[in-house]
XYZ file of C-alpha atoms in Angstrom:
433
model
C -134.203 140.093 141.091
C -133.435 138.388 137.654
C -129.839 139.187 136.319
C -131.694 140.015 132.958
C -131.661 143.414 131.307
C -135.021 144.152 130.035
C -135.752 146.923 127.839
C -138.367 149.428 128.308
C -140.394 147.873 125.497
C -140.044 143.967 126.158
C -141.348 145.404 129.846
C -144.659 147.568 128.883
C -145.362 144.793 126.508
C -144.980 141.964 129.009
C -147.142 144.128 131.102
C -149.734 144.746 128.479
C -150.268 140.839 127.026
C -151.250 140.404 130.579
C -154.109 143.027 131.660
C -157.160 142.687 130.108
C -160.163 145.209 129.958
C -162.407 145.021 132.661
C -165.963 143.085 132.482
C -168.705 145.351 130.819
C -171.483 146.232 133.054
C -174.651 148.361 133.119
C -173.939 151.861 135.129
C -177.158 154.744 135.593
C -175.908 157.280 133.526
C -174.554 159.375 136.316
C -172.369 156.404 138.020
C -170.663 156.188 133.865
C -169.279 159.531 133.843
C -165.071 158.269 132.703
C -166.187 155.034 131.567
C -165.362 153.014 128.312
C -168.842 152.685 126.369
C -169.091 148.638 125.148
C -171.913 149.198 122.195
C -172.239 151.850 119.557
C -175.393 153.674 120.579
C -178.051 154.542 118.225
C -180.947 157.449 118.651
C -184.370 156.226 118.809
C -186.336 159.468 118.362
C -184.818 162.485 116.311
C -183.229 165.487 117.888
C -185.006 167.745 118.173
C -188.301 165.518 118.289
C -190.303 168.619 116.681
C -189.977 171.436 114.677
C -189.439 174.443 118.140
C -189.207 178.150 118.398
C -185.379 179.646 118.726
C -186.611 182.818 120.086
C -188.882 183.693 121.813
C -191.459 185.744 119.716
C -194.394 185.392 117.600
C -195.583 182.122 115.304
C -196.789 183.607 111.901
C -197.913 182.692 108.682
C -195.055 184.475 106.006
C -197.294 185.653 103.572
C -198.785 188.346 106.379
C -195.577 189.950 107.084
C -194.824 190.431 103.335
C -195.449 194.328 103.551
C -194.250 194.176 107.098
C -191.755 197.542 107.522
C -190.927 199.870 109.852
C -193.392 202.401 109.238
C -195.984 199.832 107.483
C -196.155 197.852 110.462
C -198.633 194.810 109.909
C -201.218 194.160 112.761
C -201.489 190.450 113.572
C -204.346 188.709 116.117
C -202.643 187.249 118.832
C -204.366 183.892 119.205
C -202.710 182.693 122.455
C -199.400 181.833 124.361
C -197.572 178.910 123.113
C -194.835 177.594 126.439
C -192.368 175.321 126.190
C -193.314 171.841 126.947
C -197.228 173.295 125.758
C -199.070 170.283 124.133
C -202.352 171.698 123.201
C -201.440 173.934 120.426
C -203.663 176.814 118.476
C -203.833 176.858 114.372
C -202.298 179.767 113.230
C -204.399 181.249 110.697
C -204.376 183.913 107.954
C -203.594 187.277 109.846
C -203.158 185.897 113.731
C -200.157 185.292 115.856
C -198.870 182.942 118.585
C -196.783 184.139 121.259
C -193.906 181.681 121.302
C -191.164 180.895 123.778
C -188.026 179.611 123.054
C -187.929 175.582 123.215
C -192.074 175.354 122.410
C -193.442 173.589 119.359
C -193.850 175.493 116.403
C -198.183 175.476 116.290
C -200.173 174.244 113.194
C -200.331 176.958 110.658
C -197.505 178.506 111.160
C -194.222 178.877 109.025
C -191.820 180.917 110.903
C -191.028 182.877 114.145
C -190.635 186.492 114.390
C -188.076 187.395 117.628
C -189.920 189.785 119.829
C -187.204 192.809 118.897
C -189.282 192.902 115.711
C -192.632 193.744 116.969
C -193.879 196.259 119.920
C -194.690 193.286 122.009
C -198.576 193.640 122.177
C -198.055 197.237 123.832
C -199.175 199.338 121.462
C -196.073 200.912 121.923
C -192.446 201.107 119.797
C -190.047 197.867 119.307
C -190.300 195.661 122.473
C -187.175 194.256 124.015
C -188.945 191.335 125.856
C -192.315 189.427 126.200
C -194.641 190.938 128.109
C -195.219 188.344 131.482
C -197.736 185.764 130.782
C -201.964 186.774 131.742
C -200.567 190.552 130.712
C -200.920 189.985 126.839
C -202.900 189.794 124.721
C -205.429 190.843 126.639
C -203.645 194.041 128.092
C -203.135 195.538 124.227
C -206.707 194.015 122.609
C -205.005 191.069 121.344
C -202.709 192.837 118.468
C -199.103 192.797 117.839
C -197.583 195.254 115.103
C -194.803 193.741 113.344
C -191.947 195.906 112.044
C -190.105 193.511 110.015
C -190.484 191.003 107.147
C -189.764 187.389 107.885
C -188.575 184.064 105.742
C -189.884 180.443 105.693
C -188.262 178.885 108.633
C -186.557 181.770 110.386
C -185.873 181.064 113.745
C -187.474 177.568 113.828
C -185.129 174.761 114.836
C -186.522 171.791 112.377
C -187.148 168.288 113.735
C -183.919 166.443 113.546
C -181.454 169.436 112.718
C -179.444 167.633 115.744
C -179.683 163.950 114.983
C -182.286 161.427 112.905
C -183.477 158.762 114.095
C -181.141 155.803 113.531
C -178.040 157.972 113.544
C -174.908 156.651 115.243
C -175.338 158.907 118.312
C -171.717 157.093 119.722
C -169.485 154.606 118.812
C -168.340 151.815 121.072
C -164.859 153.024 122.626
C -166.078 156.291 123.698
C -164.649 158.085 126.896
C -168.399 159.327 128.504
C -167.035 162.824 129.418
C -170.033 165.579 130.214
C -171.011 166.456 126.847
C -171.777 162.622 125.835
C -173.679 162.023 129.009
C -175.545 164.958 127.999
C -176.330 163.621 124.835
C -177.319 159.668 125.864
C -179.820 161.269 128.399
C -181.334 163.856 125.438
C -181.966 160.615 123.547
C -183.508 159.126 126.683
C -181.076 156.445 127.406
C -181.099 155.799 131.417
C -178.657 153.296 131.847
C -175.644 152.374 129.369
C -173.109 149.680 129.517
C -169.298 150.600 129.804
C -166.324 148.990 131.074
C -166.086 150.471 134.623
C -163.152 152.580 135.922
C -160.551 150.610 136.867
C -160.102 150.873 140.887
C -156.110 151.409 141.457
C -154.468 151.161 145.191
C -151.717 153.483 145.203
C -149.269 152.158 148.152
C -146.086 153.900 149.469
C -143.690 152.102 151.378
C -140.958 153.459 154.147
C -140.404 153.714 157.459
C -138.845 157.502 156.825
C -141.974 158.746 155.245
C -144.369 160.990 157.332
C -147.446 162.495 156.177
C -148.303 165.780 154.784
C -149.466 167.953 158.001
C -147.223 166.057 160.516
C -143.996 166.960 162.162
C -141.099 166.149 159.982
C -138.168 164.796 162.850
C -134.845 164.325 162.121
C -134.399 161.725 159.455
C -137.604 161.436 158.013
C -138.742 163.053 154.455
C -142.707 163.680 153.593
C -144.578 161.226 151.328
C -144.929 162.280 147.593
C -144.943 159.660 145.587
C -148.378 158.196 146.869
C -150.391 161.657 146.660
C -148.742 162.191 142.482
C -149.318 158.504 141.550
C -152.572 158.634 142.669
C -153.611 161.611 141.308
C -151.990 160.494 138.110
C -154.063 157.294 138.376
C -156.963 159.641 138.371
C -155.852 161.501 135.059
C -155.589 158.629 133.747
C -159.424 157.162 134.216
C -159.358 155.340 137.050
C -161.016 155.264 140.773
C -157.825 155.646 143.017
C -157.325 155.022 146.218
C -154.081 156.062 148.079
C -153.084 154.460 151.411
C -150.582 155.435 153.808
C -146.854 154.327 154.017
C -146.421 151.360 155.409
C -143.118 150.663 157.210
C -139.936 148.633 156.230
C -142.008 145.287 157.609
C -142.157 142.633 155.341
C -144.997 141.037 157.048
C -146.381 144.241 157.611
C -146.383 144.836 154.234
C -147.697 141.911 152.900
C -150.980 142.122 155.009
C -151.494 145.739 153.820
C -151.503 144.377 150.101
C -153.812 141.439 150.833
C -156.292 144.401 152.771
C -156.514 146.444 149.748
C -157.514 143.152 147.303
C -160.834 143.645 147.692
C -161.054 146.989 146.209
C -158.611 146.804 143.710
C -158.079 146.126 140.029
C -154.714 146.937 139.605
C -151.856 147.407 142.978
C -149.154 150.066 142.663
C -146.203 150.401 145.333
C -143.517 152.719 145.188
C -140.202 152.727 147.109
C -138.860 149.006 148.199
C -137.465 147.572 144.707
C -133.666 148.218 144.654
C -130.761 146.172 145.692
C -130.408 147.479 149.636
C -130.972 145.699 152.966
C -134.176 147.382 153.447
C -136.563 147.046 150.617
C -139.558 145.773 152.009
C -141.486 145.507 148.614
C -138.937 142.896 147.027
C -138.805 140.742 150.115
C -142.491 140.716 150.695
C -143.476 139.952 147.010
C -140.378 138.019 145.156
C -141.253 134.490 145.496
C -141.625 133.298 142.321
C -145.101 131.267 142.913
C -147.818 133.234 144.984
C -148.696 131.243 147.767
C -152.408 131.008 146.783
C -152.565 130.881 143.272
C -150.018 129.065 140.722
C -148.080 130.968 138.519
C -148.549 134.254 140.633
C -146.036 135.922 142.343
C -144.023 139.385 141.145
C -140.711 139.524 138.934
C -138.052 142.266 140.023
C -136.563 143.265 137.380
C -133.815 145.709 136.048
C -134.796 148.091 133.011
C -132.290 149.548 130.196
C -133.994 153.102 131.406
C -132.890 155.921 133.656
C -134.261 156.912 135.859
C -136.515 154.096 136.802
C -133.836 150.953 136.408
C -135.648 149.075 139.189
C -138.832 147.596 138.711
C -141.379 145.177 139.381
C -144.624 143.331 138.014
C -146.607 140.562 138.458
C -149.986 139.276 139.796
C -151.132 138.724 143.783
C -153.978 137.099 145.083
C -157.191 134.657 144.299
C -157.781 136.940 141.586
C -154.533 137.226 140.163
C -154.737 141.162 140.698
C -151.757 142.875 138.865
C -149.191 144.573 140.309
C -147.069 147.110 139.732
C -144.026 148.372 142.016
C -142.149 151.035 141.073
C -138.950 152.922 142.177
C -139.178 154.902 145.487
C -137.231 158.195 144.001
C -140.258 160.355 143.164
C -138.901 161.080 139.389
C -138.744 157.638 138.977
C -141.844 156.357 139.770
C -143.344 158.992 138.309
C -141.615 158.428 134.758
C -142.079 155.043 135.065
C -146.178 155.745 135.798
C -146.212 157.358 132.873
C -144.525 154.699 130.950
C -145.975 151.574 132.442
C -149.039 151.944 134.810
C -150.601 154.787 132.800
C -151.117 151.996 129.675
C -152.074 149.420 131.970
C -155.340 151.557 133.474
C -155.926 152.439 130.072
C -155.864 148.943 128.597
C -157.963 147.582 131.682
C -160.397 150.622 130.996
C -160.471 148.769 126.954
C -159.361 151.627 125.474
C -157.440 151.096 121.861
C -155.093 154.084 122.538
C -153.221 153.040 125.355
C -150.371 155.760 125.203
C -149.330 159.307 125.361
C -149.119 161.207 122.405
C -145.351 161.653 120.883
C -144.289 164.027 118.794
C -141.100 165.190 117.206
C -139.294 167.986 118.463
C -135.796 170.239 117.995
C -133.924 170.117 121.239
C -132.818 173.577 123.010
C -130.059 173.253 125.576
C -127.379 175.551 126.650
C -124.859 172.722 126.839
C -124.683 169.481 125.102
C -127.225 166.699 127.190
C -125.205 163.591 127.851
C -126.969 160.198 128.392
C -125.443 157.007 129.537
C -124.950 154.123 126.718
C -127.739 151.518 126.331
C -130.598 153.594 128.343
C -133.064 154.655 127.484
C -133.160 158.248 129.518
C -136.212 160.199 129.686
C -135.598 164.160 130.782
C -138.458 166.138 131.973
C -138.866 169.065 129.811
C -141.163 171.813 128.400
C -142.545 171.837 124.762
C -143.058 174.502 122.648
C -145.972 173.484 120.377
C -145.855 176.638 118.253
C -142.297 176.488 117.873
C -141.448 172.962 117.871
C -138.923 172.737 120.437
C -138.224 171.432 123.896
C -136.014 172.279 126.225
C -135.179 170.313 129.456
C -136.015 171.201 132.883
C -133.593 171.007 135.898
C -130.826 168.045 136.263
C -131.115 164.230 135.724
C -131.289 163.458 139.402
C -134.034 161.218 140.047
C -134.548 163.124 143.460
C -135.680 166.864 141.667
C -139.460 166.246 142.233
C -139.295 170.349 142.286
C -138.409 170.420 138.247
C -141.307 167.955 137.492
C -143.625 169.938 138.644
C -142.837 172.311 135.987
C -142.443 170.181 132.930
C -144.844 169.441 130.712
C -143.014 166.162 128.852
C -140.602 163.823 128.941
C -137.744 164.134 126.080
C -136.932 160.658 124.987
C -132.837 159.838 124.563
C -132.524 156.616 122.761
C -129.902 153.744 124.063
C -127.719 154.050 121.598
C -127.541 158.191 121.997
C -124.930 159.288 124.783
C -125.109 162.935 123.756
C -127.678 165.206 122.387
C -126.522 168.593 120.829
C -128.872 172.024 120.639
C -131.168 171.282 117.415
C -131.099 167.811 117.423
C -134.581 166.159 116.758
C -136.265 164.435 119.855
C -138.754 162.126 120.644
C -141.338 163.898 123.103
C -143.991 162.648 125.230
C -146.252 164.743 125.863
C -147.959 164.640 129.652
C -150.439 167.479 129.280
């Protein structure tokens, strides 16, 4: 472990200068759902790609409905049914009516739709509050519809292109595809689109004390955490994450697990192994300084200016220099440091510009004055108050008190040079939500 004391931000930028974004590739649109679009995406055909019915109703000419009222209903010819997705279309002319469903083209002739509250729905009857089923009108009331109401140019017609125009940005390169943009790429018929994909993370935690979730906890041993949070955390973040098992205090052991998860991984994440004792597998597996198959790789342990999270490591493994990223064992601590370093590193490889959580300024509410040691960096979970504009902190500084991080919602930020924070004081805030 070097004797150097590296700050938190000489560490996520040594980190960062070395990840680069994944190579683009073509994905079906379903397979780019979370992915990084490469190319700013234009639409080909306007939205929508012809003038269409809101309601469904009756195409008719304006000018007959002028008189239209509810007891000078006008009598209209109903010419036909007009469906959705209908391409043979009847002229609407002077006097005659469509039937029109919602979604089908507006037919020649005609100016606006009337809904089919407005009308008695070809019964012969009062105000309808439906269509009558298709092959029951018009024959089954002589082909007429009375119309009770008036009607404007337009009304209830969605015009071509009141979505998009052709040769409108639909999206811009940098784009997360999330459900509503998949939506649109496939409304302007785009198949296939080409994004970075989502960065595939191993999550590995090592110890011989861990057990699994489900299994009998003996004397001595404590359940595994950190593997199941960072994980899912790698998943909040973007990526495709994959968690495996504790692996126990075996160098060699070790080692071989790391070299089995190369092939499906873009980015390696251990937790638990990086500190100063007799038993910490991760440092004595990975700190040689050159890797043995590639020059220049290897991992550098490191201590941080932080708390918690002082221990740390980074560096690169394999034929394809794969980074890595081992973290503290305490599950506070690798979770902060997640947040702080891994978190911008799946973002970066997913070539995203805005790598980081959002920060935001905030008056501190404690009961008791919060001490921090001088020339760390601490970072206290907390809750924010977005109305208000406070925080206040949530359970002890122990990096043990995984119970109080499930209940924050941010970390509040004390600076190096701070060892004590009164009630009121401003704050830096980092908001995890």
């Amino acid at each position: 472990m070097s004797s150097t004391i590296w700050s938190v931000d000489d560490h996520l930028e040594d980190i960062l200068a070395s990840v680069r974004p994944l190579d683009p590739i073509e994905l079906q649109l379903p397979d780019a759902q979370g992915c990084v679009l490469v190319d700013d995406v234009t639409v080909p055909v306007a939205l929508p790609p012809f003038d269409n019915s809101s309601m469904d109703g009756y195409a008719v000419r304006v000018a007959d409905l002028a008189e239209a009222g509810e007891d000078t209903p006008v009598v209209l010819a109903v010419i036909g049914d007009i469906a959705a997705g209908s391409e043979s279309l009847p002229t609407v002319g002077p006097g005659q009516a469509a039937r029109i469903m919602t979604g089908a083209p507006l037919p020649p002739g005609a100016q606006a739709v009337v809904p089919v509250e407005w009308t008695d729905g070809g019964t012969g009857g009062g105000a309808a509050a439906s269509m009558l089923p298709a092959g029951q009108a018009p024959e089954g009331a002589a082909g007429e519809v009375r119309v009770y109401r008036p009607v404007e140019e337009h009304a209830h017609v969605r015009a071509r292109g009141s979505d998009v125009q052709a040769g409108d940005l639909a999206l811009a390169a940098g784009t997360v595809l999330g459900p509503p943009q998949i939506g649109l790429l496939a409304a302007i018929g785009r198949g296939t689109v080409r994004v970075r994909p989502r960065p595939r993370v191993v999550v590995l935690s090592t110890g011989s004390e861990l057990a699994q979730p489900g299994e009998e906890l003996t004397t001595g041993r404590i359940y595994d955490s950190n593997s199941f949070a960072l994980a899912a955390a790698a998943r909040d973040a973007g990526a495709i994450a994959y968690r495996v098992g504790a692996v126990t205090d075996d160098p060699e052991l070790l080692r071989a697990a790391i070299e089995d998860q190369l092939l499906r991984a873009d980015l390696l994440v251990t937790t638990g192994g990086v500190s100063v004792g007799a038993y910490d597998v991760v440092k004595e597996a990975l700190a040689p300084a050159e890797d043995e198959d590639v020059p220049g790789g290897g991992v550098d342990f490191r201590r941080l200016a932080m708390q918690p999270g002082k221990p740390q490591g980074f560096g690169s493994i394999g034929p394809e220099r794969t980074p890595l990223l081992a973290l503290p064992g305490n599950p506070v601590s690798s979770y902060v440091s997640f947040e702080l370093f891994v978190r911008p590193a799946i973002r970066t490889l997913m070539g995203l510009d805005d790598v980081h959580r959002p920060t935001v300024r905030a008056l501190l509410d404690a009961e008791a004055p919060l001490g921090s040691p001088d020339g760390k960096r601490q970072f206290l979970r907390g809750r924010y108050d977005a109305e208000a504009g406070r925080v206040a902190p949530v359970g002890g500084a122990g990096s043990h008190l995984v119970a109080a991080l499930a209940h924050a919602d941010c970390l509040i930020v004390v600076p190096e040079k701070t060892t004590s924070l009164e009630s009121g004081a401003a704050v830096d805030v980092v908001l995890l939500g």
